[in-house]
Amino acid sequence: MSGQNTRTSLGLSENIEAILSYVFGWLTGAIFLVLEKENKFVRFHALQSLVTFLGLFILSTVIRLIPILGLLLSPLIAIASMVLWLVLLYKAYIGEKYKLPVIGTWVEKQIDKE
């Protein structure tokens, strides 16, 4: 767990910035990845948000193009995305560096390289 009162380059506590990096999915993930230069906890959540939700957005867009299968799978992807989004928001809120399988490990390696 990370300290919830640690300041960031934007002057907010890190768990608030981490939450905000998930609020509008990949878009706010990209914004906080650009704006937050120092705090690795926030950068981790921002990059995880960007990779996860951009990937899900692309997947759902491609799936919708497939005639019957798209109609069946799109609602399932939407529900799974919403549940995942809520879990990640909560984990960021409590100050936990919650790593998603595969994506979280890759994101952590990228952040550790900085």
mmCIF file of N, CA and C in Angstrom:
data_model
loop_
_atom_site.group_PDB
_atom_site.id
_atom_site.type_symbol
_atom_site.label_atom_id
_atom_site.label_comp_id
_atom_site.label_asym_id
_atom_site.label_seq_id
_atom_site.Cartn_x
_atom_site.Cartn_y
_atom_site.Cartn_z
ATOM 1 N N MET A 1 0.829 -1.189 0.000
ATOM 2 C CA MET A 1 0.000 0.000 0.000
ATOM 3 C C MET A 1 0.863 1.237 0.000
ATOM 4 N N SER A 2 0.316 2.259 -0.547
ATOM 5 C CA SER A 2 1.039 3.519 -0.639
ATOM 6 C C SER A 2 0.436 4.507 0.341
ATOM 7 N N GLY A 3 1.230 5.475 0.760
ATOM 8 C CA GLY A 3 0.720 6.488 1.677
ATOM 9 C C GLY A 3 -0.293 7.375 0.998
ATOM 10 N N GLN A 4 -1.455 7.539 1.590
ATOM 11 C CA GLN A 4 -2.525 8.282 0.943
ATOM 12 C C GLN A 4 -2.328 9.786 1.040
ATOM 13 N N ASN A 5 -1.390 10.265 1.827
ATOM 14 C CA ASN A 5 -1.197 11.689 1.973
ATOM 15 C C ASN A 5 0.042 12.190 1.234
ATOM 16 N N THR A 6 0.686 11.332 0.470
ATOM 17 C CA THR A 6 1.864 11.731 -0.277
ATOM 18 C C THR A 6 1.459 12.720 -1.361
ATOM 19 N N ARG A 7 2.185 13.815 -1.446
ATOM 20 C CA ARG A 7 1.880 14.839 -2.442
ATOM 21 C C ARG A 7 2.428 14.448 -3.806
ATOM 22 N N THR A 8 1.922 15.098 -4.790
ATOM 23 C CA THR A 8 2.305 14.831 -6.168
ATOM 24 C C THR A 8 2.718 16.132 -6.830
ATOM 25 N N SER A 9 3.135 16.050 -8.077
ATOM 26 C CA SER A 9 3.533 17.277 -8.768
ATOM 27 C C SER A 9 2.351 18.212 -9.016
ATOM 28 N N LEU A 10 1.138 17.704 -8.955
ATOM 29 C CA LEU A 10 -0.048 18.549 -9.124
ATOM 30 C C LEU A 10 -0.570 19.081 -7.789
ATOM 31 N N GLY A 11 0.012 18.623 -6.677
ATOM 32 C CA GLY A 11 -0.383 19.119 -5.370
ATOM 33 C C GLY A 11 -1.555 18.393 -4.725
ATOM 34 N N LEU A 12 -2.049 17.343 -5.341
ATOM 35 C CA LEU A 12 -3.129 16.542 -4.762
ATOM 36 C C LEU A 12 -2.536 15.329 -4.059
ATOM 37 N N SER A 13 -3.305 14.686 -3.193
ATOM 38 C CA SER A 13 -2.797 13.445 -2.610
ATOM 39 C C SER A 13 -2.775 12.377 -3.702
ATOM 40 N N GLU A 14 -1.861 11.448 -3.563
ATOM 41 C CA GLU A 14 -1.660 10.481 -4.644
ATOM 42 C C GLU A 14 -2.864 9.581 -4.878
ATOM 43 N N ASN A 15 -3.611 9.240 -3.826
ATOM 44 C CA ASN A 15 -4.755 8.370 -4.087
ATOM 45 C C ASN A 15 -5.857 9.113 -4.846
ATOM 46 N N ILE A 16 -5.973 10.424 -4.641
ATOM 47 C CA ILE A 16 -6.962 11.209 -5.395
ATOM 48 C C ILE A 16 -6.555 11.264 -6.874
ATOM 49 N N GLU A 17 -5.294 11.515 -7.136
ATOM 50 C CA GLU A 17 -4.835 11.520 -8.525
ATOM 51 C C GLU A 17 -4.987 10.140 -9.163
ATOM 52 N N ALA A 18 -4.715 9.084 -8.399
ATOM 53 C CA ALA A 18 -4.862 7.727 -8.929
ATOM 54 C C ALA A 18 -6.324 7.451 -9.281
ATOM 55 N N ILE A 19 -7.245 7.882 -8.415
ATOM 56 C CA ILE A 19 -8.677 7.720 -8.707
ATOM 57 C C ILE A 19 -9.034 8.487 -9.974
ATOM 58 N N LEU A 20 -8.583 9.726 -10.038
ATOM 59 C CA LEU A 20 -8.908 10.566 -11.195
ATOM 60 C C LEU A 20 -8.365 9.988 -12.502
ATOM 61 N N SER A 21 -7.287 9.229 -12.418
ATOM 62 C CA SER A 21 -6.735 8.639 -13.641
ATOM 63 C C SER A 21 -7.647 7.540 -14.206
ATOM 64 N N TYR A 22 -8.596 7.073 -13.417
ATOM 65 C CA TYR A 22 -9.558 6.061 -13.886
ATOM 66 C C TYR A 22 -10.925 6.644 -14.238
ATOM 67 N N VAL A 23 -11.223 7.860 -13.801
ATOM 68 C CA VAL A 23 -12.582 8.398 -13.905
ATOM 69 C C VAL A 23 -13.160 8.311 -15.319
ATOM 70 N N PHE A 24 -12.434 8.751 -16.316
ATOM 71 C CA PHE A 24 -12.911 8.653 -17.694
ATOM 72 C C PHE A 24 -12.070 7.674 -18.497
ATOM 73 N N GLY A 25 -11.678 6.587 -17.820
ATOM 74 C CA GLY A 25 -10.964 5.503 -18.483
ATOM 75 C C GLY A 25 -9.643 5.919 -19.076
ATOM 76 N N TRP A 26 -9.394 5.477 -20.302
ATOM 77 C CA TRP A 26 -8.099 5.705 -20.933
ATOM 78 C C TRP A 26 -7.798 7.185 -21.140
ATOM 79 N N LEU A 27 -8.831 8.009 -21.286
ATOM 80 C CA LEU A 27 -8.603 9.433 -21.518
ATOM 81 C C LEU A 27 -7.945 10.101 -20.307
ATOM 82 N N THR A 28 -8.503 9.895 -19.108
ATOM 83 C CA THR A 28 -7.892 10.494 -17.922
ATOM 84 C C THR A 28 -6.598 9.780 -17.553
ATOM 85 N N GLY A 29 -6.486 8.511 -17.915
ATOM 86 C CA GLY A 29 -5.211 7.819 -17.720
ATOM 87 C C GLY A 29 -4.111 8.503 -18.509
ATOM 88 N N ALA A 30 -4.388 8.828 -19.763
ATOM 89 C CA ALA A 30 -3.403 9.514 -20.610
ATOM 90 C C ALA A 30 -3.080 10.903 -20.065
ATOM 91 N N ILE A 31 -4.100 11.619 -19.607
ATOM 92 C CA ILE A 31 -3.894 12.971 -19.071
ATOM 93 C C ILE A 31 -2.988 12.938 -17.845
ATOM 94 N N PHE A 32 -3.275 12.034 -16.898
ATOM 95 C CA PHE A 32 -2.461 11.982 -15.686
ATOM 96 C C PHE A 32 -1.073 11.404 -15.950
ATOM 97 N N LEU A 33 -0.933 10.571 -16.958
ATOM 98 C CA LEU A 33 0.385 10.070 -17.316
ATOM 99 C C LEU A 33 1.262 11.213 -17.830
ATOM 100 N N VAL A 34 0.667 12.154 -18.531
ATOM 101 C CA VAL A 34 1.400 13.313 -19.042
ATOM 102 C C VAL A 34 1.652 14.343 -17.937
ATOM 103 N N LEU A 35 0.630 14.604 -17.114
ATOM 104 C CA LEU A 35 0.738 15.662 -16.109
ATOM 105 C C LEU A 35 1.580 15.291 -14.894
ATOM 106 N N GLU A 36 1.467 14.059 -14.437
ATOM 107 C CA GLU A 36 2.190 13.636 -13.231
ATOM 108 C C GLU A 36 3.573 13.145 -13.625
ATOM 109 N N LYS A 37 4.583 13.883 -13.242
ATOM 110 C CA LYS A 37 5.946 13.568 -13.649
ATOM 111 C C LYS A 37 6.734 12.786 -12.603
ATOM 112 N N GLU A 38 6.353 12.873 -11.325
ATOM 113 C CA GLU A 38 7.198 12.348 -10.257
ATOM 114 C C GLU A 38 6.654 11.131 -9.525
ATOM 115 N N ASN A 39 5.380 11.102 -9.235
ATOM 116 C CA ASN A 39 4.817 10.084 -8.354
ATOM 117 C C ASN A 39 4.582 8.771 -9.116
ATOM 118 N N LYS A 40 5.349 7.745 -8.777
ATOM 119 C CA LYS A 40 5.254 6.464 -9.478
ATOM 120 C C LYS A 40 3.941 5.731 -9.204
ATOM 121 N N PHE A 41 3.363 5.940 -8.025
ATOM 122 C CA PHE A 41 2.071 5.327 -7.706
ATOM 123 C C PHE A 41 1.002 5.851 -8.666
ATOM 124 N N VAL A 42 0.952 7.149 -8.851
ATOM 125 C CA VAL A 42 -0.030 7.758 -9.756
ATOM 126 C C VAL A 42 0.271 7.359 -11.195
ATOM 127 N N ARG A 43 1.526 7.391 -11.575
ATOM 128 C CA ARG A 43 1.901 7.025 -12.942
ATOM 129 C C ARG A 43 1.542 5.571 -13.242
ATOM 130 N N PHE A 44 1.698 4.690 -12.238
ATOM 131 C CA PHE A 44 1.305 3.292 -12.411
ATOM 132 C C PHE A 44 -0.185 3.195 -12.719
ATOM 133 N N HIS A 45 -1.011 3.842 -11.888
ATOM 134 C CA HIS A 45 -2.463 3.768 -12.103
ATOM 135 C C HIS A 45 -2.873 4.441 -13.409
ATOM 136 N N ALA A 46 -2.217 5.542 -13.767
ATOM 137 C CA ALA A 46 -2.542 6.236 -15.006
ATOM 138 C C ALA A 46 -2.234 5.357 -16.223
ATOM 139 N N LEU A 47 -1.062 4.722 -16.230
ATOM 140 C CA LEU A 47 -0.700 3.858 -17.356
ATOM 141 C C LEU A 47 -1.569 2.607 -17.383
ATOM 142 N N GLN A 48 -1.878 2.044 -16.222
ATOM 143 C CA GLN A 48 -2.757 0.873 -16.173
ATOM 144 C C GLN A 48 -4.140 1.238 -16.708
ATOM 145 N N SER A 49 -4.641 2.411 -16.364
ATOM 146 C CA SER A 49 -5.927 2.874 -16.876
ATOM 147 C C SER A 49 -5.877 3.039 -18.394
ATOM 148 N N LEU A 50 -4.831 3.674 -18.874
ATOM 149 C CA LEU A 50 -4.675 3.904 -20.310
ATOM 150 C C LEU A 50 -4.653 2.586 -21.083
ATOM 151 N N VAL A 51 -3.804 1.667 -20.675
ATOM 152 C CA VAL A 51 -3.643 0.398 -21.390
ATOM 153 C C VAL A 51 -4.911 -0.454 -21.287
ATOM 154 N N THR A 52 -5.471 -0.560 -20.094
ATOM 155 C CA THR A 52 -6.641 -1.411 -19.870
ATOM 156 C C THR A 52 -7.859 -0.911 -20.631
ATOM 157 N N PHE A 53 -8.194 0.360 -20.423
ATOM 158 C CA PHE A 53 -9.452 0.845 -20.977
ATOM 159 C C PHE A 53 -9.350 1.216 -22.455
ATOM 160 N N LEU A 54 -8.170 1.552 -22.943
ATOM 161 C CA LEU A 54 -8.012 1.736 -24.384
ATOM 162 C C LEU A 54 -8.119 0.374 -25.071
ATOM 163 N N GLY A 55 -7.510 -0.636 -24.458
ATOM 164 C CA GLY A 55 -7.618 -1.998 -24.994
ATOM 165 C C GLY A 55 -9.051 -2.487 -25.030
ATOM 166 N N LEU A 56 -9.788 -2.253 -23.946
ATOM 167 C CA LEU A 56 -11.195 -2.663 -23.911
ATOM 168 C C LEU A 56 -12.035 -1.882 -24.915
ATOM 169 N N PHE A 57 -11.730 -0.598 -25.086
ATOM 170 C CA PHE A 57 -12.446 0.230 -26.062
ATOM 171 C C PHE A 57 -12.225 -0.311 -27.480
ATOM 172 N N ILE A 58 -10.975 -0.616 -27.801
ATOM 173 C CA ILE A 58 -10.657 -1.155 -29.132
ATOM 174 C C ILE A 58 -11.321 -2.516 -29.320
ATOM 175 N N LEU A 59 -11.227 -3.375 -28.309
ATOM 176 C CA LEU A 59 -11.851 -4.699 -28.380
ATOM 177 C C LEU A 59 -13.352 -4.590 -28.611
ATOM 178 N N SER A 60 -14.024 -3.739 -27.840
ATOM 179 C CA SER A 60 -15.477 -3.625 -27.987
ATOM 180 C C SER A 60 -15.855 -3.042 -29.345
ATOM 181 N N THR A 61 -15.040 -2.136 -29.872
ATOM 182 C CA THR A 61 -15.313 -1.565 -31.195
ATOM 183 C C THR A 61 -15.188 -2.633 -32.279
ATOM 184 N N VAL A 62 -14.141 -3.441 -32.203
ATOM 185 C CA VAL A 62 -13.935 -4.504 -33.186
ATOM 186 C C VAL A 62 -15.030 -5.564 -33.066
ATOM 187 N N ILE A 63 -15.365 -5.950 -31.842
ATOM 188 C CA ILE A 63 -16.393 -6.977 -31.617
ATOM 189 C C ILE A 63 -17.741 -6.538 -32.194
ATOM 190 N N ARG A 64 -18.067 -5.255 -32.049
ATOM 191 C CA ARG A 64 -19.349 -4.756 -32.562
ATOM 192 C C ARG A 64 -19.453 -4.867 -34.084
ATOM 193 N N LEU A 65 -18.327 -4.946 -34.758
ATOM 194 C CA LEU A 65 -18.331 -5.056 -36.219
ATOM 195 C C LEU A 65 -18.682 -6.468 -36.705
ATOM 196 N N ILE A 66 -18.597 -7.431 -35.808
ATOM 197 C CA ILE A 66 -18.900 -8.819 -36.168
ATOM 198 C C ILE A 66 -20.403 -9.029 -36.005
ATOM 199 N N PRO A 67 -21.110 -9.386 -37.088
ATOM 200 C CA PRO A 67 -22.562 -9.472 -37.003
ATOM 201 C C PRO A 67 -23.120 -10.202 -35.793
ATOM 202 N N ILE A 68 -23.589 -11.179 -35.599
ATOM 203 C CA ILE A 68 -24.293 -11.755 -34.452
ATOM 204 C C ILE A 68 -23.433 -11.824 -33.185
ATOM 205 N N LEU A 69 -22.202 -12.230 -33.340
ATOM 206 C CA LEU A 69 -21.297 -12.356 -32.198
ATOM 207 C C LEU A 69 -21.120 -11.017 -31.474
ATOM 208 N N GLY A 70 -21.001 -9.954 -32.239
ATOM 209 C CA GLY A 70 -20.856 -8.624 -31.653
ATOM 210 C C GLY A 70 -22.046 -8.234 -30.819
ATOM 211 N N LEU A 71 -23.224 -8.576 -31.298
ATOM 212 C CA LEU A 71 -24.451 -8.262 -30.567
ATOM 213 C C LEU A 71 -24.522 -9.008 -29.238
ATOM 214 N N LEU A 72 -23.982 -10.207 -29.210
ATOM 215 C CA LEU A 72 -23.997 -11.016 -27.989
ATOM 216 C C LEU A 72 -22.888 -10.635 -27.009
ATOM 217 N N LEU A 73 -21.698 -10.341 -27.525
ATOM 218 C CA LEU A 73 -20.545 -10.099 -26.658
ATOM 219 C C LEU A 73 -20.420 -8.657 -26.161
ATOM 220 N N SER A 74 -20.907 -7.697 -26.922
ATOM 221 C CA SER A 74 -20.774 -6.290 -26.533
ATOM 222 C C SER A 74 -21.328 -5.986 -25.141
ATOM 223 N N PRO A 75 -22.530 -6.464 -24.805
ATOM 224 C CA PRO A 75 -23.033 -6.196 -23.448
ATOM 225 C C PRO A 75 -22.174 -6.848 -22.362
ATOM 226 N N LEU A 76 -21.631 -8.018 -22.633
ATOM 227 C CA LEU A 76 -20.775 -8.695 -21.653
ATOM 228 C C LEU A 76 -19.482 -7.923 -21.426
ATOM 229 N N ILE A 77 -18.908 -7.410 -22.503
ATOM 230 C CA ILE A 77 -17.684 -6.610 -22.384
ATOM 231 C C ILE A 77 -17.987 -5.327 -21.612
ATOM 232 N N ALA A 78 -19.138 -4.728 -21.881
ATOM 233 C CA ALA A 78 -19.525 -3.498 -21.186
ATOM 234 C C ALA A 78 -19.697 -3.740 -19.683
ATOM 235 N N ILE A 79 -20.336 -4.823 -19.314
ATOM 236 C CA ILE A 79 -20.540 -5.142 -17.892
ATOM 237 C C ILE A 79 -19.204 -5.449 -17.219
ATOM 238 N N ALA A 80 -18.376 -6.254 -17.871
ATOM 239 C CA ALA A 80 -17.054 -6.575 -17.316
ATOM 240 C C ALA A 80 -16.209 -5.313 -17.155
ATOM 241 N N SER A 81 -16.285 -4.407 -18.117
ATOM 242 C CA SER A 81 -15.536 -3.150 -18.054
ATOM 243 C C SER A 81 -15.999 -2.300 -16.882
ATOM 244 N N MET A 82 -17.305 -2.248 -16.658
ATOM 245 C CA MET A 82 -17.854 -1.449 -15.561
ATOM 246 C C MET A 82 -17.411 -2.018 -14.213
ATOM 247 N N VAL A 83 -17.475 -3.320 -14.061
ATOM 248 C CA VAL A 83 -17.049 -3.951 -12.810
ATOM 249 C C VAL A 83 -15.560 -3.713 -12.584
ATOM 250 N N LEU A 84 -14.764 -3.892 -13.614
ATOM 251 C CA LEU A 84 -13.322 -3.661 -13.521
ATOM 252 C C LEU A 84 -13.033 -2.209 -13.152
ATOM 253 N N TRP A 85 -13.736 -1.292 -13.782
ATOM 254 C CA TRP A 85 -13.581 0.143 -13.508
ATOM 255 C C TRP A 85 -13.858 0.446 -12.042
ATOM 256 N N LEU A 86 -14.952 -0.113 -11.497
ATOM 257 C CA LEU A 86 -15.291 0.123 -10.090
ATOM 258 C C LEU A 86 -14.243 -0.464 -9.144
ATOM 259 N N VAL A 87 -13.753 -1.646 -9.450
ATOM 260 C CA VAL A 87 -12.719 -2.270 -8.620
ATOM 261 C C VAL A 87 -11.452 -1.421 -8.627
ATOM 262 N N LEU A 88 -11.038 -0.963 -9.799
ATOM 263 C CA LEU A 88 -9.816 -0.164 -9.900
ATOM 264 C C LEU A 88 -9.969 1.193 -9.215
ATOM 265 N N LEU A 89 -11.143 1.795 -9.318
ATOM 266 C CA LEU A 89 -11.404 3.043 -8.595
ATOM 267 C C LEU A 89 -11.268 2.825 -7.091
ATOM 268 N N TYR A 90 -11.853 1.756 -6.600
ATOM 269 C CA TYR A 90 -11.802 1.466 -5.163
ATOM 270 C C TYR A 90 -10.370 1.192 -4.703
ATOM 271 N N LYS A 91 -9.649 0.389 -5.459
ATOM 272 C CA LYS A 91 -8.271 0.054 -5.086
ATOM 273 C C LYS A 91 -7.403 1.317 -5.054
ATOM 274 N N ALA A 92 -7.590 2.211 -6.009
ATOM 275 C CA ALA A 92 -6.842 3.469 -6.016
ATOM 276 C C ALA A 92 -7.251 4.325 -4.817
ATOM 277 N N TYR A 93 -8.526 4.329 -4.493
ATOM 278 C CA TYR A 93 -9.035 5.113 -3.366
ATOM 279 C C TYR A 93 -8.392 4.695 -2.041
ATOM 280 N N ILE A 94 -8.241 3.380 -1.851
ATOM 281 C CA ILE A 94 -7.655 2.908 -0.585
ATOM 282 C C ILE A 94 -6.129 2.933 -0.613
ATOM 283 N N GLY A 95 -5.564 3.400 -1.721
ATOM 284 C CA GLY A 95 -4.114 3.547 -1.808
ATOM 285 C C GLY A 95 -3.379 2.271 -2.145
ATOM 286 N N GLU A 96 -4.069 1.331 -2.769
ATOM 287 C CA GLU A 96 -3.450 0.051 -3.107
ATOM 288 C C GLU A 96 -2.944 0.065 -4.545
ATOM 289 N N LYS A 97 -1.740 -0.403 -4.730
ATOM 290 C CA LYS A 97 -1.185 -0.557 -6.082
ATOM 291 C C LYS A 97 -1.648 -1.916 -6.597
ATOM 292 N N TYR A 98 -2.859 -1.946 -7.065
ATOM 293 C CA TYR A 98 -3.485 -3.185 -7.522
ATOM 294 C C TYR A 98 -3.090 -3.465 -8.963
ATOM 295 N N LYS A 99 -2.403 -4.582 -9.163
ATOM 296 C CA LYS A 99 -1.928 -4.940 -10.494
ATOM 297 C C LYS A 99 -2.888 -5.933 -11.137
ATOM 298 N N LEU A 100 -3.371 -5.573 -12.313
ATOM 299 C CA LEU A 100 -4.157 -6.514 -13.093
ATOM 300 C C LEU A 100 -3.214 -7.589 -13.635
ATOM 301 N N PRO A 101 -3.708 -8.803 -13.807
ATOM 302 C CA PRO A 101 -2.861 -9.843 -14.392
ATOM 303 C C PRO A 101 -2.362 -9.395 -15.777
ATOM 304 N N VAL A 102 -1.166 -9.700 -16.102
ATOM 305 C CA VAL A 102 -0.477 -9.401 -17.359
ATOM 306 C C VAL A 102 -0.303 -7.889 -17.559
ATOM 307 N N ILE A 103 -1.382 -7.148 -17.664
ATOM 308 C CA ILE A 103 -1.296 -5.702 -17.901
ATOM 309 C C ILE A 103 -0.568 -5.011 -16.748
ATOM 310 N N GLY A 104 -0.959 -5.314 -15.521
ATOM 311 C CA GLY A 104 -0.349 -4.683 -14.359
ATOM 312 C C GLY A 104 1.138 -4.966 -14.248
ATOM 313 N N THR A 105 1.537 -6.183 -14.583
ATOM 314 C CA THR A 105 2.952 -6.548 -14.545
ATOM 315 C C THR A 105 3.730 -5.782 -15.610
ATOM 316 N N TRP A 106 3.164 -5.689 -16.809
ATOM 317 C CA TRP A 106 3.816 -4.933 -17.878
ATOM 318 C C TRP A 106 3.914 -3.451 -17.508
ATOM 319 N N VAL A 107 2.825 -2.896 -16.979
ATOM 320 C CA VAL A 107 2.794 -1.484 -16.583
ATOM 321 C C VAL A 107 3.854 -1.220 -15.507
ATOM 322 N N GLU A 108 3.937 -2.101 -14.523
ATOM 323 C CA GLU A 108 4.907 -1.936 -13.448
ATOM 324 C C GLU A 108 6.339 -1.903 -13.997
ATOM 325 N N LYS A 109 6.642 -2.768 -14.949
ATOM 326 C CA LYS A 109 7.972 -2.776 -15.562
ATOM 327 C C LYS A 109 8.257 -1.464 -16.280
ATOM 328 N N GLN A 110 7.257 -0.926 -16.956
ATOM 329 C CA GLN A 110 7.442 0.338 -17.675
ATOM 330 C C GLN A 110 7.702 1.486 -16.704
ATOM 331 N N ILE A 111 6.955 1.520 -15.617
ATOM 332 C CA ILE A 111 7.111 2.587 -14.628
ATOM 333 C C ILE A 111 8.452 2.457 -13.896
ATOM 334 N N ASP A 112 8.868 1.222 -13.624
ATOM 335 C CA ASP A 112 10.144 1.009 -12.936
ATOM 336 C C ASP A 112 11.346 1.390 -13.800
ATOM 337 N N LYS A 113 11.180 1.381 -15.109
ATOM 338 C CA LYS A 113 12.262 1.761 -16.023
ATOM 339 C C LYS A 113 12.550 3.259 -15.967
ATOM 340 N N GLU A 114 11.572 4.032 -15.561
ATOM 341 C CA GLU A 114 11.708 5.502 -15.574
ATOM 342 C C GLU A 114 12.726 5.985 -14.590
#
